[in-house]
C-alpha positions as a Markdown table, in Angstrom:
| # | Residue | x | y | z |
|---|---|---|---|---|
| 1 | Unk | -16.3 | -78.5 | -70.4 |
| 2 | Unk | -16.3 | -75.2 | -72.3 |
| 3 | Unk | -19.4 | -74.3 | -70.1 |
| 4 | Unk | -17.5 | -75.0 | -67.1 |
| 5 | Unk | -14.5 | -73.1 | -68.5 |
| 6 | Unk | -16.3 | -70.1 | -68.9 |
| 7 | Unk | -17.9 | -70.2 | -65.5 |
| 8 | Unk | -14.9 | -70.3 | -64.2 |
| 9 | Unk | -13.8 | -67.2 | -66.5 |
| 10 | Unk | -16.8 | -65.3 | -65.2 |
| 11 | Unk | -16.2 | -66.1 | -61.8 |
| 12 | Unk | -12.8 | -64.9 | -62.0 |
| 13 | Unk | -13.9 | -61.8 | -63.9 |
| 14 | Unk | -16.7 | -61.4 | -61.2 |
| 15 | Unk | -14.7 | -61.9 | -58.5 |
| 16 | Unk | -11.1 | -59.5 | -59.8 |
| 17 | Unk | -14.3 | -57.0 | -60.6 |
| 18 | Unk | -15.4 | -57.3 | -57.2 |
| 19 | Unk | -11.8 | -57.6 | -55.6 |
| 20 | Unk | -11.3 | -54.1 | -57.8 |
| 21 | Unk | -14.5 | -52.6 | -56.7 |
| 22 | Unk | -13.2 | -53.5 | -53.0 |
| 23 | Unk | -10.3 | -52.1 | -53.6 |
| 24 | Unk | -11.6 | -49.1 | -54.6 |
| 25 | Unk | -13.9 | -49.1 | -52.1 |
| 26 | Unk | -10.9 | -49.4 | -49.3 |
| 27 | Unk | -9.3 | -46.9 | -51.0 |
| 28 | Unk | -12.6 | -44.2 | -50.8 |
| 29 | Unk | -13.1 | -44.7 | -47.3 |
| 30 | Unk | -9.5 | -44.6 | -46.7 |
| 31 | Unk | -9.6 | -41.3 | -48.4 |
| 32 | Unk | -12.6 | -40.3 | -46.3 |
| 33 | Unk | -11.0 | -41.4 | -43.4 |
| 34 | Unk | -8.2 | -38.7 | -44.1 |
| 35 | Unk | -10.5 | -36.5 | -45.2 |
| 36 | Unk | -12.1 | -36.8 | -41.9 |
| 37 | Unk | -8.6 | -37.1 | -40.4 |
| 38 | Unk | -8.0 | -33.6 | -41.4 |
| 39 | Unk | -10.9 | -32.2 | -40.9 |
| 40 | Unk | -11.0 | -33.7 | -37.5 |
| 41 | Unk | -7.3 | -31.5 | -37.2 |
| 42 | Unk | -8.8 | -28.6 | -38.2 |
| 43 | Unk | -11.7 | -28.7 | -36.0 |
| 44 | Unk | -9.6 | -29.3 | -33.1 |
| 45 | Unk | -7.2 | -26.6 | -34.7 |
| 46 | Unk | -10.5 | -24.3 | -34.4 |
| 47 | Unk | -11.3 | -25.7 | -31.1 |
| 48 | Unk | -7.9 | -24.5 | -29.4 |
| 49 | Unk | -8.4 | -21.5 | -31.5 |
| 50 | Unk | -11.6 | -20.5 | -29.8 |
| 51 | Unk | -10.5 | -21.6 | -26.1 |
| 52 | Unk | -7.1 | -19.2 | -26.9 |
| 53 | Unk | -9.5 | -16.7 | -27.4 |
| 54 | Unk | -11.8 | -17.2 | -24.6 |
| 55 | Unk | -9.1 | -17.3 | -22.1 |
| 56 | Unk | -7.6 | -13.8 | -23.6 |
| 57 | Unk | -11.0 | -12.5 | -22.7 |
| 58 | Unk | -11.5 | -14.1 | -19.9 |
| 59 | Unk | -8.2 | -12.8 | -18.3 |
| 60 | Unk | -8.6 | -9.5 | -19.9 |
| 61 | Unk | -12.1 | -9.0 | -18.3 |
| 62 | Unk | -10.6 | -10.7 | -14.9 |
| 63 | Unk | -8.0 | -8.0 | -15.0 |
| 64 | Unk | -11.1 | -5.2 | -16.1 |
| 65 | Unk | -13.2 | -6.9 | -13.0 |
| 66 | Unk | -9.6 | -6.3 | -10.9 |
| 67 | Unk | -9.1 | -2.5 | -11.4 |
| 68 | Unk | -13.0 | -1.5 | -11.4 |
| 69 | Unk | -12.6 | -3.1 | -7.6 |
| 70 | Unk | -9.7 | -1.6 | -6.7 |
| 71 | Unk | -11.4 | 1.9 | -8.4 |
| 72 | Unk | -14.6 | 1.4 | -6.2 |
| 73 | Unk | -12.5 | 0.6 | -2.8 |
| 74 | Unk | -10.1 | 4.0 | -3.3 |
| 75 | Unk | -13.9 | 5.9 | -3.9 |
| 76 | Unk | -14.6 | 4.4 | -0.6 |
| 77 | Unk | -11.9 | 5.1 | 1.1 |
| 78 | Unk | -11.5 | 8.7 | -0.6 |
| 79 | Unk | -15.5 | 9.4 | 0.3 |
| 80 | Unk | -14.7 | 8.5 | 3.7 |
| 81 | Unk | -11.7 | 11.0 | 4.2 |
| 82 | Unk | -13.8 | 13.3 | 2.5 |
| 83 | Unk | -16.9 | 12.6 | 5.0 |
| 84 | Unk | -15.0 | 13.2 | 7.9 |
| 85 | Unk | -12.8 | 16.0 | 6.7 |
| 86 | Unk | -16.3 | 17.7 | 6.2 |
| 87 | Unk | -17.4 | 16.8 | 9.8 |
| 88 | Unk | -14.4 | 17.9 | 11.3 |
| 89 | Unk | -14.4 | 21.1 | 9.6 |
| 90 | Unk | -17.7 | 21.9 | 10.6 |
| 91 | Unk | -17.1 | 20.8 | 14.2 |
| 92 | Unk | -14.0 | 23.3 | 13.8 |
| 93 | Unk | -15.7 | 25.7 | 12.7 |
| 94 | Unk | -18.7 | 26.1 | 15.2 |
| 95 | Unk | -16.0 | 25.1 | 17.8 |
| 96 | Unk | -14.3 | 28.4 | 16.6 |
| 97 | Unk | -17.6 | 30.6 | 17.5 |
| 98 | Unk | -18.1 | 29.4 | 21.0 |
| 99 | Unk | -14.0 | 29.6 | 21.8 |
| 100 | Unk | -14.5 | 33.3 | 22.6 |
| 101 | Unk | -17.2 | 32.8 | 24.9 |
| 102 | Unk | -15.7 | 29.7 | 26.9 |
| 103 | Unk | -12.3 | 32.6 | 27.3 |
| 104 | Unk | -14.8 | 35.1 | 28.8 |
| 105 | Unk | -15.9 | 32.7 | 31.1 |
| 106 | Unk | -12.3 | 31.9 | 32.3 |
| 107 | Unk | -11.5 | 35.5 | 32.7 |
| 108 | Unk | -14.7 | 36.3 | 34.7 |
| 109 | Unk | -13.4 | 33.4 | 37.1 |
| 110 | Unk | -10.0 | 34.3 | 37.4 |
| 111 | Unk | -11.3 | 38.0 | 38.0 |
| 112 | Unk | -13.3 | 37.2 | 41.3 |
| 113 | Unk | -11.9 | 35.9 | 44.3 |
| 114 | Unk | -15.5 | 35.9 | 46.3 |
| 115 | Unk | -17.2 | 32.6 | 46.5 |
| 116 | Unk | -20.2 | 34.2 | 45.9 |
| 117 | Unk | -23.3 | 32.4 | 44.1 |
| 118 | Unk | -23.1 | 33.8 | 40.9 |
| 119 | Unk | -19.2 | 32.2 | 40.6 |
| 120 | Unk | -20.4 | 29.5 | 41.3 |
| 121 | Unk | -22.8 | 29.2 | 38.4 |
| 122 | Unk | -20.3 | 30.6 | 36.1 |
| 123 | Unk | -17.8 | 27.5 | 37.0 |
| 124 | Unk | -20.9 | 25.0 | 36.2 |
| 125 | Unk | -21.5 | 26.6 | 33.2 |
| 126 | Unk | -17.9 | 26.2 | 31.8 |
| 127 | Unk | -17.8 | 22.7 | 33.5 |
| 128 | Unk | -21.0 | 22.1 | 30.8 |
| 129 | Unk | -19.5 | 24.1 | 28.3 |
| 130 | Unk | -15.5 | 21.7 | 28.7 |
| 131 | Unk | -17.4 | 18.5 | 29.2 |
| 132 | Unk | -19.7 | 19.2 | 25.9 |
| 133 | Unk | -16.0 | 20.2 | 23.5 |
| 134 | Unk | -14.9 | 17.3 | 25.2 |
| 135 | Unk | -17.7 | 14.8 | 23.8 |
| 136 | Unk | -16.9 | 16.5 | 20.4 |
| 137 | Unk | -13.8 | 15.1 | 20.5 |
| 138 | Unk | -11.9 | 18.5 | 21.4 |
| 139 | Unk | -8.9 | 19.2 | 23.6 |
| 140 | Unk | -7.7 | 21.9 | 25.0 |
| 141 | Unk | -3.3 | 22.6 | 24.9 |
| 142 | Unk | -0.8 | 25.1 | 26.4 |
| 143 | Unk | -0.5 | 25.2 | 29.7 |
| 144 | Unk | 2.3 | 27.3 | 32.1 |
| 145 | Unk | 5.9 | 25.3 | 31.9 |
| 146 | Unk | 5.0 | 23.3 | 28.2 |
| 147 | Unk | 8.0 | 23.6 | 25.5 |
| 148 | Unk | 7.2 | 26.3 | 23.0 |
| 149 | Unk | 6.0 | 25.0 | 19.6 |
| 150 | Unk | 5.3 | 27.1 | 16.9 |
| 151 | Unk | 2.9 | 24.8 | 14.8 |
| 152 | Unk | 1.1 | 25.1 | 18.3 |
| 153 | Unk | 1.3 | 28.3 | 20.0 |
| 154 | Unk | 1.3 | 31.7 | 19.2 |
| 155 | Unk | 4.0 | 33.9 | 21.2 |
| 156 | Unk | 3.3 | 37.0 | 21.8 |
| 157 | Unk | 5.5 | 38.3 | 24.4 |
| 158 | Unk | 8.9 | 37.0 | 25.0 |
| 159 | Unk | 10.7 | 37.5 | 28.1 |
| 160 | Unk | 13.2 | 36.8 | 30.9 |
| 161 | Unk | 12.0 | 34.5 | 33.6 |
| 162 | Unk | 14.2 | 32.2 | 36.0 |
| 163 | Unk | 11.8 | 30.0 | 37.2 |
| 164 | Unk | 11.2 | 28.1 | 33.6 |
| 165 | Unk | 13.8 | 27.1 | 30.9 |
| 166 | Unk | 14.4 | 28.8 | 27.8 |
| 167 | Unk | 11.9 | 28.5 | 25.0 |
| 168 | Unk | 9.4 | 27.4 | 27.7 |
| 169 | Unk | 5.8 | 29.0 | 28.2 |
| 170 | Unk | 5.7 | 31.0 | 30.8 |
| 171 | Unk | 2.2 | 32.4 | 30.4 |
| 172 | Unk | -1.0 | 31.2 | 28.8 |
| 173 | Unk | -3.3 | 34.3 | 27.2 |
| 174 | Unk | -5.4 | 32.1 | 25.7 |
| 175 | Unk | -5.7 | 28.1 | 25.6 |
| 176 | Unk | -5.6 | 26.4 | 22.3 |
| 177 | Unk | -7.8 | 24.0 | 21.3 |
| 178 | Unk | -7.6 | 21.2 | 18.8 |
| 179 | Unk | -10.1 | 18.4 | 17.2 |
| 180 | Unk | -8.2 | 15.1 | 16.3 |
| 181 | Unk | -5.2 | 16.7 | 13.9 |
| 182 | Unk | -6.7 | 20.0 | 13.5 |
| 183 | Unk | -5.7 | 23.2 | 15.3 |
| 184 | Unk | -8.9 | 25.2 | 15.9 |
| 185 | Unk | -6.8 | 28.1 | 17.2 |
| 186 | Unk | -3.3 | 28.5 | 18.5 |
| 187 | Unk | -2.8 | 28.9 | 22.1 |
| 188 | Unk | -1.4 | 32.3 | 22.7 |
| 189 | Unk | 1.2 | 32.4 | 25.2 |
| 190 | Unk | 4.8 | 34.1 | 26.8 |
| 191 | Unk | 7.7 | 32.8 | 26.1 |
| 192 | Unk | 11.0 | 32.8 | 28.3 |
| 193 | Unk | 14.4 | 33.2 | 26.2 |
């Protein structure tokens, strides 16, 4: 009987020893298990962290991308301007050259009253000459009866004249001519008062 007591002693022992190392055991991996609670927390902590970040960027190099387009389409735009400024200048300019010829033509018309040959050619000529500043994108202004503009015409003479209206032209001494928005030269001109 003693031997069966004492078996039954160590079994208790045994098992409490064993229900203790269990219990310690539950209580380790329920420490790990917080311990990987937390660190579970603090990698999603760093997680958020790093996707807070990455969107700052992101936004700030959407916003970089933004500008840098809106940069390169105002250098378009200003390039273009530029581009045609320079052709029109240059159309101007050469435009200005001829001008004096194209008047000396119109006066050696208006001079001759003959239909002779040699009138003749001189109207074909400035036919060529209108139709080729027309293709350039030229126009000719101020004609006899047109309101007097100073931006446009040059006065040189004023005077009295009952058949126009006041501040009306009332003679052209020269045409003026203009490409798109630019005045090549002012049309020089009478004016009734």
């Amino acid at each position: 009987m003693k031997k069966e007591k004492d078996k039954k002693e160590e079994e208790v022992t045994n098992s409490s020893e064993e229900g203790k190392d269990e219990i310690n055991d539950n209580t380790n991996n329920q420490e790990i298990s917080d311990g990987e609670d937390n660190s579970s927390d603090k990698s999603s902590d760093k997680n958020a962290e790093i996707a807070s970040r990455l969107e700052k960027e992101l936004t700030e190099e959407k916003d970089r991308f933004i500008r840098m387009y809106a940069d390169f389409e105002n250098y378009k735009k200003r390039t273009s301007a530029e581009k045609e400024s320079i052709y029109v200048n240059a159309v101007a300019q050469t435009v200005a050259e001829i001008l004096p010829i194209a008047d000396n033509l119109e006066r050696a018309l208006s001079s001759s009253d003959d239909d002779s040959p040699l009138k003749k050619g001189v109207e074909m000529v400035l036919s060529q000459l209108n139709s080729a500043l027309m293709k350039l994108g030229v126009e000719s202004y101020g004609e006899k009866g047109d309101v007097f503009n100073p931006n446009l015409h040059e006065a040189v003479m004023h005077g009295e004249d009952s058949e126009f209206e006041e501040n009306t032209i009332s003679e052209v001494f020269n045409k003026g001519y203009r490409l798109k928005d630019k005045i090549i030269r002012h049309a020089v001109v009478k004016v009734v008062n």
